[in-house]
PDB file of C-alpha atoms in Angstrom:
ATOM      1  CA  MET A   1      18.432  27.926  26.517  1.00  0.00           C
ATOM      2  CA  ARG A   2      17.748  28.083  22.948  1.00  0.00           C
ATOM      3  CA  ASN A   3      21.600  26.375  22.323  1.00  0.00           C
ATOM      4  CA  LYS A   4      20.253  23.752  24.316  1.00  0.00           C
ATOM      5  CA  PHE A   5      17.216  23.315  22.198  1.00  0.00           C
ATOM      6  CA  GLU A   6      19.023  23.085  19.091  1.00  0.00           C
ATOM      7  CA  GLU A   7      21.499  20.722  20.519  1.00  0.00           C
ATOM      8  CA  GLN A   8      18.406  18.067  21.336  1.00  0.00           C
ATOM      9  CA  LEU A   9      16.826  18.983  17.919  1.00  0.00           C
ATOM     10  CA  SER A  10      20.219  17.780  15.956  1.00  0.00           C
ATOM     11  CA  GLN A  11      20.255  14.551  18.057  1.00  0.00           C
ATOM     12  CA  LEU A  12      16.156  14.087  17.127  1.00  0.00           C
ATOM     13  CA  ASP A  13      17.839  14.365  13.887  1.00  0.00           C
ATOM     14  CA  ASN A  14      20.430  11.577  14.221  1.00  0.00           C
ATOM     15  CA  MET A  15      17.852   9.295  15.797  1.00  0.00           C
ATOM     16  CA  LEU A  16      15.633   9.860  13.055  1.00  0.00           C
ATOM     17  CA  ILE A  17      18.753   8.739  10.622  1.00  0.00           C
ATOM     18  CA  GLU A  18      19.475   5.878  12.904  1.00  0.00           C
ATOM     19  CA  MET A  19      15.690   4.775  12.813  1.00  0.00           C
ATOM     20  CA  GLY A  20      15.803   5.374   9.139  1.00  0.00           C
ATOM     21  CA  THR A  21      19.266   2.884   8.818  1.00  0.00           C
ATOM     22  CA  LEU A  22      17.410   0.078  10.940  1.00  0.00           C
ATOM     23  CA  ILE A  23      14.653   0.531   8.271  1.00  0.00           C
ATOM     24  CA  GLU A  24      16.651  -0.232   5.273  1.00  0.00           C
ATOM     25  CA  THR A  25      18.329  -2.949   7.286  1.00  0.00           C
ATOM     26  CA  ILE A  26      15.061  -4.866   8.071  1.00  0.00           C
ATOM     27  CA  ILE A  27      14.069  -4.509   4.249  1.00  0.00           C
ATOM     28  CA  ALA A  28      17.106  -5.564   3.317  1.00  0.00           C
ATOM     29  CA  MET A  29      17.178  -8.856   5.495  1.00  0.00           C
ATOM     30  CA  SER A  30      13.321  -9.850   4.741  1.00  0.00           C
ATOM     31  CA  VAL A  31      14.100  -9.385   0.725  1.00  0.00           C
ATOM     32  CA  SER A  32      17.331 -11.649   1.297  1.00  0.00           C
ATOM     33  CA  ALA A  33      15.474 -14.599   3.847  1.00  0.00           C
ATOM     34  CA  LEU A  34      12.863 -14.087   0.668  1.00  0.00           C
ATOM     35  CA  LYS A  35      15.323 -14.587  -2.264  1.00  0.00           C
ATOM     36  CA  ASN A  36      17.275 -17.202  -0.645  1.00  0.00           C
ATOM     37  CA  ARG A  37      15.117 -18.972   0.951  1.00  0.00           C
ATOM     38  CA  ASP A  38      16.903 -18.447   4.604  1.00  0.00           C
ATOM     39  CA  ALA A  39      14.857 -19.587   7.631  1.00  0.00           C
ATOM     40  CA  GLU A  40      17.321 -18.471   9.735  1.00  0.00           C
ATOM     41  CA  LEU A  41      17.790 -14.729   8.610  1.00  0.00           C
ATOM     42  CA  ALA A  42      14.054 -14.472   8.517  1.00  0.00           C
ATOM     43  CA  LYS A  43      13.451 -15.574  12.618  1.00  0.00           C
ATOM     44  CA  LYS A  44      16.609 -12.601  12.709  1.00  0.00           C
ATOM     45  CA  THR A  45      14.556 -10.536  10.625  1.00  0.00           C
ATOM     46  CA  VAL A  46      11.620 -10.838  12.858  1.00  0.00           C
ATOM     47  CA  ALA A  47      13.276 -10.581  15.974  1.00  0.00           C
ATOM     48  CA  PHE A  48      15.092  -7.315  14.271  1.00  0.00           C
ATOM     49  CA  ASP A  49      12.394  -5.458  14.404  1.00  0.00           C
ATOM     50  CA  TYR A  50      12.694  -5.226  18.319  1.00  0.00           C
ATOM     51  CA  GLU A  51      15.517  -2.637  17.731  1.00  0.00           C
ATOM     52  CA  ILE A  52      13.432  -0.251  15.605  1.00  0.00           C
ATOM     53  CA  ASN A  53      10.278  -0.570  18.188  1.00  0.00           C
ATOM     54  CA  GLN A  54      13.020   0.559  20.682  1.00  0.00           C
ATOM     55  CA  LYS A  55      14.233   3.179  18.762  1.00  0.00           C
ATOM     56  CA  GLU A  56      10.974   5.071  18.003  1.00  0.00           C
ATOM     57  CA  LYS A  57       9.819   4.879  22.125  1.00  0.00           C
ATOM     58  CA  ASP A  58      13.248   6.843  22.567  1.00  0.00           C
ATOM     59  CA  ILE A  59      12.368   9.494  19.731  1.00  0.00           C
ATOM     60  CA  GLU A  60       9.273   9.847  21.357  1.00  0.00           C
ATOM     61  CA  SER A  61      10.665  10.327  24.910  1.00  0.00           C
ATOM     62  CA  LEU A  62      13.153  12.690  23.329  1.00  0.00           C
ATOM     63  CA  CYS A  63      10.044  14.750  21.491  1.00  0.00           C
ATOM     64  CA  LEU A  64       8.011  14.912  24.987  1.00  0.00           C
ATOM     65  CA  LYS A  65      11.118  16.028  26.838  1.00  0.00           C
ATOM     66  CA  LEU A  66      11.404  19.083  24.296  1.00  0.00           C
ATOM     67  CA  LEU A  67       7.903  19.541  24.807  1.00  0.00           C
ATOM     68  CA  LEU A  68       7.857  19.479  28.107  1.00  0.00           C
ATOM     69  CA  GLN A  69      11.124  21.227  29.430  1.00  0.00           C
ATOM     70  CA  GLN A  70      11.440  23.618  26.758  1.00  0.00           C
ATOM     71  CA  GLN A  71       9.626  26.578  25.094  1.00  0.00           C
ATOM     72  CA  PRO A  72       8.687  25.644  21.475  1.00  0.00           C
ATOM     73  CA  VAL A  73       7.630  28.319  19.102  1.00  0.00           C
ATOM     74  CA  ALA A  74       5.474  27.324  16.588  1.00  0.00           C
ATOM     75  CA  ARG A  75       7.444  26.206  13.889  1.00  0.00           C
ATOM     76  CA  ASP A  76       9.306  23.906  16.642  1.00  0.00           C
ATOM     77  CA  LEU A  77       5.783  22.670  17.792  1.00  0.00           C
ATOM     78  CA  ARG A  78       5.235  21.535  13.791  1.00  0.00           C
ATOM     79  CA  LEU A  79       8.651  20.361  13.329  1.00  0.00           C
ATOM     80  CA  ILE A  80       8.163  18.245  17.080  1.00  0.00           C
ATOM     81  CA  SER A  81       4.432  17.233  15.863  1.00  0.00           C
ATOM     82  CA  SER A  82       5.708  16.041  12.288  1.00  0.00           C
ATOM     83  CA  VAL A  83       8.406  13.674  13.814  1.00  0.00           C
ATOM     84  CA  LEU A  84       6.075  12.190  16.669  1.00  0.00           C
ATOM     85  CA  LYS A  85       3.395  11.321  12.948  1.00  0.00           C
ATOM     86  CA  MET A  86       6.456  10.167  11.122  1.00  0.00           C
ATOM     87  CA  ILE A  87       8.125   7.791  13.400  1.00  0.00           C
ATOM     88  CA  THR A  88       4.387   5.628  13.738  1.00  0.00           C
ATOM     89  CA  ASP A  89       4.372   4.963  10.100  1.00  0.00           C
ATOM     90  CA  MET A  90       8.360   3.800  10.233  1.00  0.00           C
ATOM     91  CA  GLU A  91       7.052   1.732  13.151  1.00  0.00           C
ATOM     92  CA  ARG A  92       5.088   0.431  10.794  1.00  0.00           C
ATOM     93  CA  ILE A  93       7.738  -0.226   8.463  1.00  0.00           C
ATOM     94  CA  GLY A  94       9.625  -2.541  10.738  1.00  0.00           C
ATOM     95  CA  ASP A  95       6.365  -4.260  11.437  1.00  0.00           C
ATOM     96  CA  GLN A  96       6.076  -5.256   7.849  1.00  0.00           C
ATOM     97  CA  SER A  97       9.667  -6.287   6.895  1.00  0.00           C
ATOM     98  CA  ALA A  98       8.986  -8.601   9.853  1.00  0.00           C
ATOM     99  CA  ASP A  99       5.338  -9.882   8.224  1.00  0.00           C
ATOM    100  CA  ILE A 100       7.365 -10.434   5.045  1.00  0.00           C
ATOM    101  CA  ALA A 101      10.112 -12.785   6.916  1.00  0.00           C
ATOM    102  CA  GLU A 102       7.283 -14.337   8.897  1.00  0.00           C
ATOM    103  CA  ILE A 103       5.433 -15.408   5.498  1.00  0.00           C
ATOM    104  CA  ALA A 104       8.763 -16.051   3.751  1.00  0.00           C
ATOM    105  CA  LEU A 105       9.662 -18.833   6.828  1.00  0.00           C
ATOM    106  CA  TYR A 106       6.140 -20.848   5.558  1.00  0.00           C
ATOM    107  CA  ILE A 107       6.779 -21.342   1.866  1.00  0.00           C
ATOM    108  CA  ASP A 108       8.333 -24.418   1.522  1.00  0.00           C
ATOM    109  CA  LYS A 109       8.196 -25.262  -2.325  1.00  0.00           C
ATOM    110  CA  PRO A 110       9.633 -23.738  -5.215  1.00  0.00           C
ATOM    111  CA  TYR A 111       9.186 -19.908  -6.421  1.00  0.00           C
ATOM    112  CA  ILE A 112       6.277 -20.172  -8.920  1.00  0.00           C
ATOM    113  CA  LYS A 113       7.002 -17.021 -10.477  1.00  0.00           C
ATOM    114  CA  LYS A 114      10.586 -15.337 -10.678  1.00  0.00           C
ATOM    115  CA  LEU A 115      11.213 -13.292  -7.836  1.00  0.00           C
ATOM    116  CA  GLU A 116      12.195  -9.837 -10.117  1.00  0.00           C
ATOM    117  CA  HIS A 117       9.317  -7.370  -9.247  1.00  0.00           C
ATOM    118  CA  ILE A 118       9.434  -7.878  -5.644  1.00  0.00           C
ATOM    119  CA  PRO A 119      12.829  -6.665  -4.826  1.00  0.00           C
ATOM    120  CA  GLN A 120      12.629  -4.056  -6.998  1.00  0.00           C
ATOM    121  CA  MET A 121       9.537  -2.887  -4.830  1.00  0.00           C
ATOM    122  CA  ALA A 122      11.476  -3.530  -2.285  1.00  0.00           C
ATOM    123  CA  GLU A 123      14.771  -1.391  -3.433  1.00  0.00           C
ATOM    124  CA  ALA A 124      11.913   1.786  -4.687  1.00  0.00           C
ATOM    125  CA  ALA A 125      10.474   1.577  -1.116  1.00  0.00           C
ATOM    126  CA  VAL A 126      14.125   1.486   0.537  1.00  0.00           C
ATOM    127  CA  ARG A 127      15.412   4.548  -1.407  1.00  0.00           C
ATOM    128  CA  MET A 128      11.571   6.187  -0.633  1.00  0.00           C
ATOM    129  CA  VAL A 129      12.321   5.834   2.546  1.00  0.00           C
ATOM    130  CA  THR A 130      15.961   7.186   3.245  1.00  0.00           C
ATOM    131  CA  ASP A 131      14.874  10.135   0.840  1.00  0.00           C
ATOM    132  CA  SER A 132      12.227  11.420   3.104  1.00  0.00           C
ATOM    133  CA  ILE A 133      14.734  11.164   6.164  1.00  0.00           C
ATOM    134  CA  ASP A 134      16.898  12.493   4.542  1.00  0.00           C
ATOM    135  CA  ALA A 135      14.341  15.481   2.967  1.00  0.00           C
ATOM    136  CA  PHE A 136      13.266  16.316   6.852  1.00  0.00           C
ATOM    137  CA  VAL A 137      17.189  16.548   8.255  1.00  0.00           C
ATOM    138  CA  ASN A 138      18.178  18.683   5.250  1.00  0.00           C
ATOM    139  CA  LYS A 139      14.647  20.673   4.887  1.00  0.00           C
ATOM    140  CA  ASP A 140      14.181  19.580   1.395  1.00  0.00           C
ATOM    141  CA  LEU A 141      11.051  20.303  -0.139  1.00  0.00           C
ATOM    142  CA  GLU A 142      11.258  19.481  -2.994  1.00  0.00           C
ATOM    143  CA  LEU A 143      12.885  15.898  -2.180  1.00  0.00           C
ATOM    144  CA  ALA A 144      10.298  15.669   0.001  1.00  0.00           C
ATOM    145  CA  LYS A 145       7.873  16.302  -3.084  1.00  0.00           C
ATOM    146  CA  LYS A 146      10.099  13.992  -5.172  1.00  0.00           C
ATOM    147  CA  VAL A 147       9.512  11.202  -2.813  1.00  0.00           C
ATOM    148  CA  ILE A 148       5.615  11.787  -3.126  1.00  0.00           C
ATOM    149  CA  THR A 149       5.487  11.631  -6.698  1.00  0.00           C
ATOM    150  CA  SER A 150       7.982   8.156  -6.832  1.00  0.00           C
ATOM    151  CA  ASP A 151       5.182   6.102  -5.436  1.00  0.00           C
ATOM    152  CA  ASP A 152       3.623   5.734  -8.662  1.00  0.00           C
ATOM    153  CA  PHE A 153       6.067   3.687  -9.189  1.00  0.00           C
ATOM    154  CA  VAL A 154       6.200   1.027  -6.494  1.00  0.00           C
ATOM    155  CA  ASP A 155       2.506   0.870  -7.020  1.00  0.00           C
ATOM    156  CA  ASN A 156       3.015   0.504 -11.097  1.00  0.00           C
ATOM    157  CA  LEU A 157       5.927  -2.798  -9.768  1.00  0.00           C
ATOM    158  CA  PHE A 158       2.286  -4.093  -7.642  1.00  0.00           C
ATOM    159  CA  ARG A 159      -0.185  -4.369 -10.497  1.00  0.00           C
ATOM    160  CA  GLU A 160       2.435  -5.968 -12.353  1.00  0.00           C
ATOM    161  CA  VAL A 161       3.009  -8.821  -9.877  1.00  0.00           C
ATOM    162  CA  ARG A 162      -0.780  -8.909  -9.150  1.00  0.00           C
ATOM    163  CA  ASN A 163      -1.363  -9.526 -12.757  1.00  0.00           C
ATOM    164  CA  ASP A 164       1.492 -11.901 -13.244  1.00  0.00           C
ATOM    165  CA  LEU A 165      -0.077 -14.120  -9.912  1.00  0.00           C
ATOM    166  CA  ILE A 166      -3.302 -14.214 -10.798  1.00  0.00           C
ATOM    167  CA  TYR A 167      -2.396 -15.096 -14.110  1.00  0.00           C
ATOM    168  CA  LEU A 168      -0.210 -18.232 -12.616  1.00  0.00           C
ATOM    169  CA  ILE A 169      -3.522 -19.208 -10.350  1.00  0.00           C
ATOM    170  CA  SER A 170      -5.947 -19.248 -13.894  1.00  0.00           C
ATOM    171  CA  GLU A 171      -3.610 -21.789 -15.543  1.00  0.00           C
ATOM    172  CA  ASP A 172      -2.774 -23.943 -12.143  1.00  0.00           C
ATOM    173  CA  ALA A 173      -5.279 -23.750  -9.595  1.00  0.00           C
ATOM    174  CA  GLU A 174      -2.280 -25.664  -7.215  1.00  0.00           C
ATOM    175  CA  ASN A 175      -0.334 -22.516  -7.563  1.00  0.00           C
ATOM    176  CA  GLY A 176      -3.290 -20.703  -5.736  1.00  0.00           C
ATOM    177  CA  GLU A 177      -1.260 -20.829  -1.901  1.00  0.00           C
ATOM    178  CA  GLN A 178       1.871 -19.417  -2.882  1.00  0.00           C
ATOM    179  CA  ALA A 179       0.282 -16.759  -5.454  1.00  0.00           C
ATOM    180  CA  ILE A 180      -1.493 -15.464  -2.482  1.00  0.00           C
ATOM    181  CA  ASP A 181       1.433 -15.395  -0.282  1.00  0.00           C
ATOM    182  CA  LEU A 182       3.581 -13.359  -3.208  1.00  0.00           C
ATOM    183  CA  ILE A 183       0.867 -11.423  -3.609  1.00  0.00           C
ATOM    184  CA  MET A 184       0.607 -10.421   0.589  1.00  0.00           C
ATOM    185  CA  ILE A 185       4.328  -9.946   0.625  1.00  0.00           C
ATOM    186  CA  ALA A 186       4.226  -7.857  -2.647  1.00  0.00           C
ATOM    187  CA  LYS A 187       1.056  -5.643  -0.842  1.00  0.00           C
ATOM    188  CA  TYR A 188       3.597  -5.138   1.791  1.00  0.00           C
ATOM    189  CA  PHE A 189       5.774  -3.782   0.182  1.00  0.00           C
ATOM    190  CA  GLU A 190       3.372  -1.264  -1.602  1.00  0.00           C
ATOM    191  CA  ARG A 191       2.549  -0.325   1.984  1.00  0.00           C
ATOM    192  CA  ILE A 192       6.141   0.192   2.764  1.00  0.00           C
ATOM    193  CA  GLY A 193       6.062   2.667   0.093  1.00  0.00           C
ATOM    194  CA  ASP A 194       2.988   4.553   1.169  1.00  0.00           C
ATOM    195  CA  HIS A 195       4.238   5.004   4.547  1.00  0.00           C
ATOM    196  CA  ALA A 196       7.333   6.650   2.857  1.00  0.00           C
ATOM    197  CA  VAL A 197       4.940   9.419   1.069  1.00  0.00           C
ATOM    198  CA  ASN A 198       3.448   9.491   4.318  1.00  0.00           C
ATOM    199  CA  ILE A 199       6.834  10.470   6.012  1.00  0.00           C
ATOM    200  CA  ALA A 200       7.584  12.700   2.744  1.00  0.00           C
ATOM    201  CA  GLU A 201       3.918  14.536   3.435  1.00  0.00           C
ATOM    202  CA  TRP A 202       5.169  15.012   7.068  1.00  0.00           C
ATOM    203  CA  VAL A 203       8.360  16.526   5.817  1.00  0.00           C
ATOM    204  CA  VAL A 204       6.249  18.986   3.646  1.00  0.00           C
ATOM    205  CA  PHE A 205       3.968  20.221   6.831  1.00  0.00           C
ATOM    206  CA  SER A 206       7.231  20.864   8.937  1.00  0.00           C
ATOM    207  CA  LEU A 207       8.481  22.995   6.562  1.00  0.00           C
ATOM    208  CA  THR A 208       5.364  25.056   4.999  1.00  0.00           C
ATOM    209  CA  GLY A 209       2.433  24.222   7.893  1.00  0.00           C
ATOM    210  CA  LYS A 210       0.164  22.928   4.927  1.00  0.00           C
ATOM    211  CA  HIS A 211      -0.351  18.748   5.225  1.00  0.00           C
ATOM    212  CA  VAL A 212      -1.848  17.631   1.552  1.00  0.00           C
ATOM    213  CA  SER A 213      -1.915  13.665   2.144  1.00  0.00           C
ATOM    214  CA  VAL A 214      -2.674  11.459  -1.159  1.00  0.00           C
ATOM    215  CA  GLY A 215      -4.368   8.780   1.264  1.00  0.00           C
ATOM    216  CA  TYR A 216      -4.937   5.226   0.465  1.00  0.00           C
ATOM    217  CA  CYS A 217      -8.813   5.680  -1.141  1.00  0.00           C
ATOM    218  CA  ASP A 218      -7.161   7.914  -3.294  1.00  0.00           C
ATOM    219  CA  LYS A 219      -5.101   5.331  -5.220  1.00  0.00           C
ATOM    220  CA  LYS A 220      -6.027   2.873  -7.763  1.00  0.00           C
ATOM    221  CA  LEU A 221      -4.788  -0.474  -7.339  1.00  0.00           C
TER     222      LEU A 221
END
């Protein structure tokens, strides 16, 4: 019975890795659509979110099967409950990437600001998501803690983007509409970083039984 359970836990790891790969893909698609002003890719990005939603349902189904059909001990219950929390954040990352692509669809003028920091935010956010999932699969507590502390980098980039765009609005009110769109996009990437932190915090909980959340309200933006 325990061998079967261990096999299913291994399957759970693989499914999380697959969902992580889907997330990396959708973030890359949203950034590419934004940078290249690619309307068709933006539409594909929005549609691609369906695959992430479906993967969340598949993982949730396996977790419930493990809870109902097996007899997990306390450590296993902690692990499975952590996964259920993690995939909620992962699904939200997919939603926010699709939201970025939707905004990109409606920006029809040349960019008022070179897209420098926003792609950097995306790259950092992808790394955080990947590392948080790797930390879970490899039971790497230190890597999970590294993800949590690395969120400051994404937050700092968001502040730079926001301050630059506010300045551009003050220089020319005509920049206002696009500046707001770009601030929203930057905010979505900042939130993706927050979700990666949430995932890492649940990894810490799965390994230690302790859940300490930095929380959005603790952040000074």
